[in-house]
Short mmCIF file of C-alpha atoms in Angstrom, two decimals:
data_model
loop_
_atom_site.label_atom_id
_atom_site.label_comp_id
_atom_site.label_asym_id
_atom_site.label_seq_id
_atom_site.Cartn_x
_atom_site.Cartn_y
_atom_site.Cartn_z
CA UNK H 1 -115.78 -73.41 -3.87
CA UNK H 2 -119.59 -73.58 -4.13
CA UNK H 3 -119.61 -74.84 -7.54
CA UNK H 4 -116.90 -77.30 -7.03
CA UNK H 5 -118.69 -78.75 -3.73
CA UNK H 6 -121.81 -79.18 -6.09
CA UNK H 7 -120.50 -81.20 -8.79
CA UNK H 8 -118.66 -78.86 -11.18
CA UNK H 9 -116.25 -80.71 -13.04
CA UNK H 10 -113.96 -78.12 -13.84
CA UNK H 11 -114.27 -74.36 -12.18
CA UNK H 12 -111.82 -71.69 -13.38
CA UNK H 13 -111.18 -67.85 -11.97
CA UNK H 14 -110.07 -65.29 -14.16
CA UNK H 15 -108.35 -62.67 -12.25
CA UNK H 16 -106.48 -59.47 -13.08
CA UNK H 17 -104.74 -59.09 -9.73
CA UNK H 18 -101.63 -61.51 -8.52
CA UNK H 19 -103.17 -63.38 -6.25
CA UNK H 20 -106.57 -64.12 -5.09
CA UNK H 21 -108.70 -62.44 -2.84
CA UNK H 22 -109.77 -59.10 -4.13
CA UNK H 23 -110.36 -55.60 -2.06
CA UNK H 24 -110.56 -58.05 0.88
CA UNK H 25 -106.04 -58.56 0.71
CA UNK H 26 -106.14 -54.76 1.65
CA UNK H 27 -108.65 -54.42 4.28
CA UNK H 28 -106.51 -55.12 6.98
CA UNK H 29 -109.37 -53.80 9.60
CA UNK H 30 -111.08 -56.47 11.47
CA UNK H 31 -114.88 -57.14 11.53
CA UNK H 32 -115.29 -59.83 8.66
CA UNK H 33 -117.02 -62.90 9.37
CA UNK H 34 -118.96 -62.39 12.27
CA UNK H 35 -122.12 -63.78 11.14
CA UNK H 36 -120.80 -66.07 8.52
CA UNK H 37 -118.26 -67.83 10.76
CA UNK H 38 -119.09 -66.14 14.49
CA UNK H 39 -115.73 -64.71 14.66
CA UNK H 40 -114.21 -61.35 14.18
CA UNK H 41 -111.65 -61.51 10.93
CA UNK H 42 -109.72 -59.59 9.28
CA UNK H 43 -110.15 -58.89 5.61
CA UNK H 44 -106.88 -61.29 4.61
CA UNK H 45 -108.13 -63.74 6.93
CA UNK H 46 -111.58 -63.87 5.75
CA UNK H 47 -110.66 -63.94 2.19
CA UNK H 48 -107.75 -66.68 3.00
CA UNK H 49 -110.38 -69.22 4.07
CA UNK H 50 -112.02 -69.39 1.29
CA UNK H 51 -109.39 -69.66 -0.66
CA UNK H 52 -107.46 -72.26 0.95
CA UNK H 53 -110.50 -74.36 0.32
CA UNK H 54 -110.72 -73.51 -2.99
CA UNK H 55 -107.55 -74.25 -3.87
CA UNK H 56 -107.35 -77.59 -2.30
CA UNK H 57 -111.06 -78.58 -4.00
CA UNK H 58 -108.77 -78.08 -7.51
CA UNK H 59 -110.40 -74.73 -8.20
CA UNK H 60 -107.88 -73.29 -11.03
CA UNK H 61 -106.69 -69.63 -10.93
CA UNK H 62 -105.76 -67.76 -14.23
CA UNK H 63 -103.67 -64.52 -12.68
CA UNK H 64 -102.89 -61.12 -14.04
CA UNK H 65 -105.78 -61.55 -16.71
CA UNK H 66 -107.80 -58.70 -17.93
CA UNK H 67 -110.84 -59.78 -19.50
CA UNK H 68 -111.92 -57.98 -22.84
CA UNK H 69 -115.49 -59.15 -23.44
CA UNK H 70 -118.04 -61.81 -22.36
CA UNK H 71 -119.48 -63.73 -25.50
CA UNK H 72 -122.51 -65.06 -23.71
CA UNK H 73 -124.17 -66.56 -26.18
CA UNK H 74 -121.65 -68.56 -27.69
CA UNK H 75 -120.31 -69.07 -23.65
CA UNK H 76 -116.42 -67.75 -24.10
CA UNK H 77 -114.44 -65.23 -22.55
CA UNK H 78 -112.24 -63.16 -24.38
CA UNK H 79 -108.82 -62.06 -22.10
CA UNK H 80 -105.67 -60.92 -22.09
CA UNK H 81 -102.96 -62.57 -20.16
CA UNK H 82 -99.35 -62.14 -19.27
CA UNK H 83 -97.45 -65.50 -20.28
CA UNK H 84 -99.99 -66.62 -23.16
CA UNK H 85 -101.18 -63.66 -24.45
CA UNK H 86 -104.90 -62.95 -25.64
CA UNK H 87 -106.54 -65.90 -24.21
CA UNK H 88 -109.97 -67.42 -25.00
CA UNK H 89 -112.05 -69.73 -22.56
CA UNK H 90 -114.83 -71.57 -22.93
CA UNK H 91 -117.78 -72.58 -20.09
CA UNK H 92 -121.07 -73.99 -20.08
CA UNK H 93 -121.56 -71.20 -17.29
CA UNK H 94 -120.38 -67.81 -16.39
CA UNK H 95 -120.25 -66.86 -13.09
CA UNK H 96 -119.83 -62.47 -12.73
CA UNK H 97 -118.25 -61.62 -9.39
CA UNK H 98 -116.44 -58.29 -10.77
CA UNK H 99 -117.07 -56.39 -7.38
CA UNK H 100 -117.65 -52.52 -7.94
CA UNK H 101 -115.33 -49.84 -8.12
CA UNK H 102 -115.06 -45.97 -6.29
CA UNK H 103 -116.63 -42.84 -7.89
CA UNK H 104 -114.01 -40.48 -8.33
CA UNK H 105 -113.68 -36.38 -8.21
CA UNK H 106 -114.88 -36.79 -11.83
CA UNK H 107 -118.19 -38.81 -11.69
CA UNK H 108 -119.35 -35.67 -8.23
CA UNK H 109 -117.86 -33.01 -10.20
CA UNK H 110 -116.06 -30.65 -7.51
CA UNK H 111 -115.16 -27.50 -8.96
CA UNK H 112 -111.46 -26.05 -8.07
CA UNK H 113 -108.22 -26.67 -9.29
CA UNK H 114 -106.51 -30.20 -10.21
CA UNK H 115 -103.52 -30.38 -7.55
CA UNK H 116 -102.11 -33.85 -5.88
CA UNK H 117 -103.15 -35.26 -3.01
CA UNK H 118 -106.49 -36.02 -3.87
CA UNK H 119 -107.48 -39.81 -3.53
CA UNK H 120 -110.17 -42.08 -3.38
CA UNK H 121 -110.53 -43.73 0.09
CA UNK H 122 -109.61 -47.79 -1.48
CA UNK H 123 -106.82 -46.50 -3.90
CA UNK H 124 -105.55 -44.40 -0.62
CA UNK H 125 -106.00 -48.11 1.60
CA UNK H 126 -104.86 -50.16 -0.75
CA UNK H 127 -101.04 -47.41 -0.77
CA UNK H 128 -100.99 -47.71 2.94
CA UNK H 129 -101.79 -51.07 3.99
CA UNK H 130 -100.62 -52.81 0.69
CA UNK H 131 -97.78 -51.04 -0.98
CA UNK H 132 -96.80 -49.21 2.59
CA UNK H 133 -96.95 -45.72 1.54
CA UNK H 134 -98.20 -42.86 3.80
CA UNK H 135 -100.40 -40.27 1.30
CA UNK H 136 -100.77 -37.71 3.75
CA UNK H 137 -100.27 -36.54 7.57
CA UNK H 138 -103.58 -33.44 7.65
CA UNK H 139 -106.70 -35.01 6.18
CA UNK H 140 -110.13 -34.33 5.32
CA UNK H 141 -112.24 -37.12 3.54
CA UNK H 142 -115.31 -36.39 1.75
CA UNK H 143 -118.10 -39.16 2.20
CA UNK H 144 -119.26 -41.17 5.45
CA UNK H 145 -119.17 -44.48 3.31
CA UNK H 146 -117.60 -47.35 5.00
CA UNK H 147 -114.55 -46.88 3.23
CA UNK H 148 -114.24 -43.98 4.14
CA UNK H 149 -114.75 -43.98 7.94
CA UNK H 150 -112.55 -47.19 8.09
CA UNK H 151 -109.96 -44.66 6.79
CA UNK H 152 -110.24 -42.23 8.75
CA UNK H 153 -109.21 -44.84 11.97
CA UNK H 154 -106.52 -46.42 9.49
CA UNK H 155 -104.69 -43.02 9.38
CA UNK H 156 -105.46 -41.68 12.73
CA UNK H 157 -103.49 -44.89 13.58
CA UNK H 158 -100.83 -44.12 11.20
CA UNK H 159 -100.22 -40.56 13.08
CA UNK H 160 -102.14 -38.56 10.74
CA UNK H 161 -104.76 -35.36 11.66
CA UNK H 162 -107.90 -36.22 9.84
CA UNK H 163 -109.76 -32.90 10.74
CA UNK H 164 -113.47 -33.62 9.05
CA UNK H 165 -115.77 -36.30 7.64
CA UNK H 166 -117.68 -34.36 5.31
CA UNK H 167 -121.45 -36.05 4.06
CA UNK H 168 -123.55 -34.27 2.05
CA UNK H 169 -126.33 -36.41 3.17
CA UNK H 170 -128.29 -35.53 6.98
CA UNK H 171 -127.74 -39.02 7.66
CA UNK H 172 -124.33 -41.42 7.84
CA UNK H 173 -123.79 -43.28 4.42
CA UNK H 174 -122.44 -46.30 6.26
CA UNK H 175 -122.44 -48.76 9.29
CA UNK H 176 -123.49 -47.35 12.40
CA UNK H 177 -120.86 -49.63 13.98
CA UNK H 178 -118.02 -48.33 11.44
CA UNK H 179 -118.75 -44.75 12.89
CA UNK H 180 -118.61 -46.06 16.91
CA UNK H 181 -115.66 -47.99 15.93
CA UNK H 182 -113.94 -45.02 13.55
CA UNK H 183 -115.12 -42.00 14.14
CA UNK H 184 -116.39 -41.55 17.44
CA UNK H 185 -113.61 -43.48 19.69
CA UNK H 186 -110.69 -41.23 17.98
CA UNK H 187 -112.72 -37.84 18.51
CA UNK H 188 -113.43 -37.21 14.52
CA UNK H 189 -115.77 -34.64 13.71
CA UNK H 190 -118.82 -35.71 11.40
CA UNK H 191 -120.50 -32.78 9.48
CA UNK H 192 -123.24 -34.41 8.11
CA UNK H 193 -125.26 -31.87 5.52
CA UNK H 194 -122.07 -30.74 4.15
CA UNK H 195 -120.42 -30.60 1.40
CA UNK H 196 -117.00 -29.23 -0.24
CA UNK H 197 -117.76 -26.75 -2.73
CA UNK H 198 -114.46 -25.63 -3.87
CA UNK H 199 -110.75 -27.21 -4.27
CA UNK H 200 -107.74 -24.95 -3.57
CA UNK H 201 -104.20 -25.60 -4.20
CA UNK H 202 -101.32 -25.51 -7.12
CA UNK H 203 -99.54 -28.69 -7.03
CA UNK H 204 -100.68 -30.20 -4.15
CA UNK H 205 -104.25 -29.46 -2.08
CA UNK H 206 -103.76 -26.36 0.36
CA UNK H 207 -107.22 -27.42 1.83
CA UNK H 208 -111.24 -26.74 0.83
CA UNK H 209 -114.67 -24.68 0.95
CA UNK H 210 -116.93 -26.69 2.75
CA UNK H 211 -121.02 -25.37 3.45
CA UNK H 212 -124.16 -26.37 4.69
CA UNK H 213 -126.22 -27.82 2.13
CA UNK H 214 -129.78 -27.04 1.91
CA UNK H 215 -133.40 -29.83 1.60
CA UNK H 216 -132.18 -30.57 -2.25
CA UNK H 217 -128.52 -30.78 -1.32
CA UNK H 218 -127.65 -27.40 -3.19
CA UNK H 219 -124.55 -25.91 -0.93
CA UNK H 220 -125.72 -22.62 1.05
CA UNK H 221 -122.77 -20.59 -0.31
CA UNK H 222 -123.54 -17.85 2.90
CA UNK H 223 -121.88 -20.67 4.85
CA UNK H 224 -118.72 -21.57 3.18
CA UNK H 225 -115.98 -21.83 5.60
CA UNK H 226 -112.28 -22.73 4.27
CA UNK H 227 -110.39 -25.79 6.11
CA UNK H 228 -106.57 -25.50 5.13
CA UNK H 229 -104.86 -29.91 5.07
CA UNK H 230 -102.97 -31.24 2.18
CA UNK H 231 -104.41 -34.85 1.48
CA UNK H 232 -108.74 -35.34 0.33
CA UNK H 233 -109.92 -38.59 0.55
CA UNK H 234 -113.33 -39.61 -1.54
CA UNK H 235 -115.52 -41.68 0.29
CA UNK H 236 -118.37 -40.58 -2.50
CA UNK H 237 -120.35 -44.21 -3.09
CA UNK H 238 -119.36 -47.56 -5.25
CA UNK H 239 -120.50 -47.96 -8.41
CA UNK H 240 -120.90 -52.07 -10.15
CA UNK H 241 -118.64 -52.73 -12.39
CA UNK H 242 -120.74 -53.93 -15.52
CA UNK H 243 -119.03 -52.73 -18.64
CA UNK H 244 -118.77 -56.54 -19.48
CA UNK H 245 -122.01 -57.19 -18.41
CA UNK H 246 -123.89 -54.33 -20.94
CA UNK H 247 -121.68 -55.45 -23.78
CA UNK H 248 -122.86 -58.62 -23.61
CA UNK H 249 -126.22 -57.78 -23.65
CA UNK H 250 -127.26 -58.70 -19.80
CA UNK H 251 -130.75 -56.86 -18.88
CA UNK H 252 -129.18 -54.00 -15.97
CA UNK H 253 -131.11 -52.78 -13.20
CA UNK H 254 -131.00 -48.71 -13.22
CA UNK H 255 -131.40 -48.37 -9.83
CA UNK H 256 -128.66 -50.66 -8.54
CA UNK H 257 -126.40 -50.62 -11.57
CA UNK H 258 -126.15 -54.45 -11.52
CA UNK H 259 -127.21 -57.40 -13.62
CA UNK H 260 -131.19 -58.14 -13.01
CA UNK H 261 -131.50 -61.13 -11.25
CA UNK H 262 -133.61 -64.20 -9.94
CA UNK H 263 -133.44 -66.18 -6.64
CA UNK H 264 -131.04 -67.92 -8.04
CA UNK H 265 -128.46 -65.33 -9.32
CA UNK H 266 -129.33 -65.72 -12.75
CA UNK H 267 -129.14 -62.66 -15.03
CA UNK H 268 -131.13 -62.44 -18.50
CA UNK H 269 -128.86 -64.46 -19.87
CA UNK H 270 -129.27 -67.85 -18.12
CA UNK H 271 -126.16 -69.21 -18.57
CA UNK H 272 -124.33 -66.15 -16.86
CA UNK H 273 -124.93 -65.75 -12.97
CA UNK H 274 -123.34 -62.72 -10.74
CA UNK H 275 -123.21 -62.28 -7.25
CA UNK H 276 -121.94 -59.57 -4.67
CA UNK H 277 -120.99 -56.24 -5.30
CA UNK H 278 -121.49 -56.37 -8.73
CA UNK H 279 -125.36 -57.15 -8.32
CA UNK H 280 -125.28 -54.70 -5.96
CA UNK H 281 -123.81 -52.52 -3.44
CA UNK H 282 -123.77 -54.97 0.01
CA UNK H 283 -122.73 -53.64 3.67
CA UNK H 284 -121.33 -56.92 4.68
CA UNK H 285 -118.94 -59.25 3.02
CA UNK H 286 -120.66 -62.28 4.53
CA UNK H 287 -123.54 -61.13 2.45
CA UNK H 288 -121.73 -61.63 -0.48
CA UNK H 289 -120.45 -64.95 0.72
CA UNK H 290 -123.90 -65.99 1.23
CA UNK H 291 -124.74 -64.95 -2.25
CA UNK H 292 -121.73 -66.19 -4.10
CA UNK H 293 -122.65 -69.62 -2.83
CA UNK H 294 -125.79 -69.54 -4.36
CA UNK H 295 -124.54 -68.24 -7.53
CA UNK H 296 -121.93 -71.00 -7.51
CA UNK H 297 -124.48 -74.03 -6.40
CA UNK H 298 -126.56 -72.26 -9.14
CA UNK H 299 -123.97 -71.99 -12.20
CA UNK H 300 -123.24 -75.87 -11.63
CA UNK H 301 -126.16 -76.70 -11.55
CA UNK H 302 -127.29 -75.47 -14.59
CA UNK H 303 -124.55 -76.74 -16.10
CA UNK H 304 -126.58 -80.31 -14.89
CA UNK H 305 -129.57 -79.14 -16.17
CA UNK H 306 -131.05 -78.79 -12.88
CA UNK H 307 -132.20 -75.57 -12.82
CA UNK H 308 -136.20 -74.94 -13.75
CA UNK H 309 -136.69 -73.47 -17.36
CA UNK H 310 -140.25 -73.60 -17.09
CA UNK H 311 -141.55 -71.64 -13.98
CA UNK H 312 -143.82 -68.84 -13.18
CA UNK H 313 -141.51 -65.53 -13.34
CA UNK H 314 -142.31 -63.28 -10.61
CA UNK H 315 -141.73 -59.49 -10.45
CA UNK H 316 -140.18 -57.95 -7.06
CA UNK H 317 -140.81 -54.57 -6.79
CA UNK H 318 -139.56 -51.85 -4.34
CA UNK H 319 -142.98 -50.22 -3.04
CA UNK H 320 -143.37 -47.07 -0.17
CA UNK H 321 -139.96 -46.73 1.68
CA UNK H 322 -137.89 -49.07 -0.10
CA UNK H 323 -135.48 -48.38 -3.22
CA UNK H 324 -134.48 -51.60 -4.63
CA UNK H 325 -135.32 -55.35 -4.15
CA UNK H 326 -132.83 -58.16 -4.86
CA UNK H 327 -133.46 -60.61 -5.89
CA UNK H 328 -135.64 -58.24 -9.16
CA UNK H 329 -136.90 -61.53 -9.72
CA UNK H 330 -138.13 -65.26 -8.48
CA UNK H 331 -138.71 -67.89 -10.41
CA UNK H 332 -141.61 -69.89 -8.65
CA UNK H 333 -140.72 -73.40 -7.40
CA UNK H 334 -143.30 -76.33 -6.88
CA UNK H 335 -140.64 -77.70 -4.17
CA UNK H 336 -139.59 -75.84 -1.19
CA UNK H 337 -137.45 -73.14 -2.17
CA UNK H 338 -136.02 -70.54 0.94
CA UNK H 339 -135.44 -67.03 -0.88
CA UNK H 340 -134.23 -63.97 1.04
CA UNK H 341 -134.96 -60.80 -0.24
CA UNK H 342 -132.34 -57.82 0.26
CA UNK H 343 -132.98 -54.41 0.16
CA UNK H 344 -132.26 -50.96 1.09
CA UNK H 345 -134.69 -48.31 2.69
CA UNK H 346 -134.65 -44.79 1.21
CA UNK H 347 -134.38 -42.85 4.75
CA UNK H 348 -133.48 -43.78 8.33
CA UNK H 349 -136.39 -44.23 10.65
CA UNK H 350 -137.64 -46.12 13.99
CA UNK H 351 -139.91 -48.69 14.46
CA UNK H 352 -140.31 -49.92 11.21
CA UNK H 353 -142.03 -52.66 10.24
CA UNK H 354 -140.57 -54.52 7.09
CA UNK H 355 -143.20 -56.23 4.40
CA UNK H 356 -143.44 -58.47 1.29
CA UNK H 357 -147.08 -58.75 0.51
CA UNK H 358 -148.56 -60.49 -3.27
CA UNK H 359 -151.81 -57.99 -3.62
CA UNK H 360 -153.03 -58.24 -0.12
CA UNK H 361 -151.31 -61.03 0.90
CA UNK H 362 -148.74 -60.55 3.58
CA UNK H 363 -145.96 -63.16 2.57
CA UNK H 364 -143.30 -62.11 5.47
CA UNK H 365 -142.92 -59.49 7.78
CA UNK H 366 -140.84 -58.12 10.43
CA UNK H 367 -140.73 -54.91 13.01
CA UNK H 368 -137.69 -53.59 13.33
CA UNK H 369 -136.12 -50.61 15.48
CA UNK H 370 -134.60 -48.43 13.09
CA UNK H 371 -133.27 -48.58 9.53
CA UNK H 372 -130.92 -46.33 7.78
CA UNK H 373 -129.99 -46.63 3.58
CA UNK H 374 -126.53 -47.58 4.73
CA UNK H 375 -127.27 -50.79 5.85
CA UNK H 376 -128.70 -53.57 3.98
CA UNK H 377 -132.44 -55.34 5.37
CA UNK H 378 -133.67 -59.00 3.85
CA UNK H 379 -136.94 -60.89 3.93
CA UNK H 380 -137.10 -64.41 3.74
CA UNK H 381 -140.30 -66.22 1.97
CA UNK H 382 -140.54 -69.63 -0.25
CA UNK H 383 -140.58 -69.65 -3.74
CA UNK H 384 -143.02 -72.63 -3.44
CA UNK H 385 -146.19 -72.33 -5.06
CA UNK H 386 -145.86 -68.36 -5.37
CA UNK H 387 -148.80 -66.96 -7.19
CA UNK H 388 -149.66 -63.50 -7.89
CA UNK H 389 -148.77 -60.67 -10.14
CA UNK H 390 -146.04 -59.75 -7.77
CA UNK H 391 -143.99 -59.33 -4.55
CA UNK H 392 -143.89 -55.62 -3.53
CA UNK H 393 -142.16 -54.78 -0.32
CA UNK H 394 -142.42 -51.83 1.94
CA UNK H 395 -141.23 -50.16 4.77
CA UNK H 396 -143.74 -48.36 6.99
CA UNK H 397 -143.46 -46.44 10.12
CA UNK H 398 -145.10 -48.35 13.24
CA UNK H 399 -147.31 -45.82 14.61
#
């Protein structure tokens, strides 16, 4: 939509699902949109207004295509697709917007047996709300990600007994709101600094060893307790999905698992932008609305030759409190050029105050009242005239 508004002449999306709209068709739950439009959406309703628009600015949709490899430097995308087959396209810029996909049992490594009823918390949404299957009635899930909190309600609503959240972590993995809104208004226990130890069960789960983990998140196997429920639910953290964007050669970031990127969503290679989940892990979908529009202004124009070739490149660094920066990059501007820098803290805390300094310089700031690493914090400065060897930004404790 973006890219089309800007100019694009012809703006094509390459998608392996049947329609358009991504993990958004499937999150019926509302609580989209309410800083990008000021109202409360659902998922299908957020997602169907940008489509709609799409559609009628002559956006073109190639459905039910799985795409094999992205040839950036000769600009063509290798796919396969249902009516014609394997399928090559050509553009003067790529645009990534793969989203990110669930760890499963095997990427956390429970021990136990290998019965049924185990699930990730989206394949387990996408059954119920999508394809209208129930996967269980007694439920534990594993992980206080947003998924899986938003679960817990969806099946507490659908009649089932979800006995536990279980987070290894001393601190919620998600939205503070999601566990009001979830997990506190339906009485759902949260045992944070736990962890499941142990699966039990022949062909399907009979239930799990759960304990107490200890300061390095090694289980305290004194405190193993069995719960007996036949459905698990992994809530266990997203991961980018970049195969495509390592085979063709696109710098990655090891601490986000997404393409390295400037204000302007470009990755190494400058033809190919990304944006969203597959940059990195967001708490908001209006965040990656924000950022797909600037990815799509971006790709277009480039494709006009209106993006600067010849600027200072800036490094932005994660410094005392912080884990990553994104934007990893900024490509300094002579004109006024608003950049907002995202990032995640490494622990919860109050009265924090928020900084991007060059050296000494203090380029933006900001005291907040808590942070947690669940939910996503931004900075915004100008890429005009940006000097320096670099932005580093902090978080430090207000005294």
């Amino acid at each position: 939509m973006a890219a089309r508004k800007e100019g694009a002449g012809n703006v094509l999306i390459i998608e392996r699902d049947e329609s358009i709209g991504g993990i958004l068709q499937q999150c019926i739950h509302p609580g989209f949109g309410l800083s990008y439009f000021n109202q409360e959406l659902t998922g299908p309703e957020y997602a169907g207004r940008f489509a709609k628009e799409a559609l009628d600015l002559g956006v073109e949709v190639l459905f039910n295509s799985m795409v094999l490899e992205v040839r950036a430097q000769t600009g063509e995308i290798i796919c396969i697709n249902t009516e014609c087959g394997m399928t090559r396209v050509t553009a003067k810029s790529i645009i990534l917007a793969m989203g990110c996909r669930e760890r499963t049992r095997a990427n956390i490594q429970i021990p136990g047996t290998r019965p049924a009823g185990i699930y990730t918390a989206g394949s387990a949404q996408r059954l119920v709300n999508r394809q209208n299957t129930m996967v269980g009635r007694n439920v534990v899930i594993l992980g206080s990600g947003d998924i899986g909190m938003i679960m817990a309600r969806r099946m507490s609503l659908e009649g089932a007994k979800v006995l536990a959240v279980v987070e290894i972590m001393d601190y919620l993995a998600g939205l503070t709101r999601n566990k009001v809104q979830c997990l506190d208004d339906f009485s759902i226990p949260l045992l944070l600094g736990h962890t499941v130890t142990r699966i039990e069960g022949e062909k399907r789960v009979s239930g799990v060893w759960i304990a107490r983990v200890d300061g390095s998140r090694t289980p305290i196997l004194s405190t193993e307790t069995f719960i007996s429920f036949y459905t698990l639910l992994l809530s266990v953290g997203l991961l980018p999905e970049n195969e495509l964007t390592r085979a063709a050669g696109i710098e990655i970031s090891p601490v986000t698992n997404g393409p390295v990127v400037n204000q302007y969503m470009q990755t190494s290679r400058p033809d190919v932008f990304a944006c969203g989940n597959v940059v990195h892990v967001n708490d908001l979908a209006d965040n990656v609305s924000v950022e797909s529009e600037r990815a799509g202004i971006a790709a277009a124009k480039y494709v006009a030759g209106q993006i600067p070739v010849d600027g200072t490149d800036i490094p932005c660094t994660a410094g005392a409190g912080v884990r990553y920066v994104c934007p990893q990059h900024i490509l300094a501007d002579s004109e006024d050029c608003p950049v907002r820098l995202y990032f995640r803290v490494n622990a919860p805390g109050a009265g924090t105050r928020l900084i991007a300094r060059s050296g000494k310089t203090v380029l933006a700031s900001r005291t907040v009242p808590r942070v947690s690493p669940g939910e996503m914090e931004h900075l915004d400065l100008n890429a005009a005239n940006l000097g320096g060897t670099g932005i580093c930004v902090t978080a430090e404790e207000v005294e």
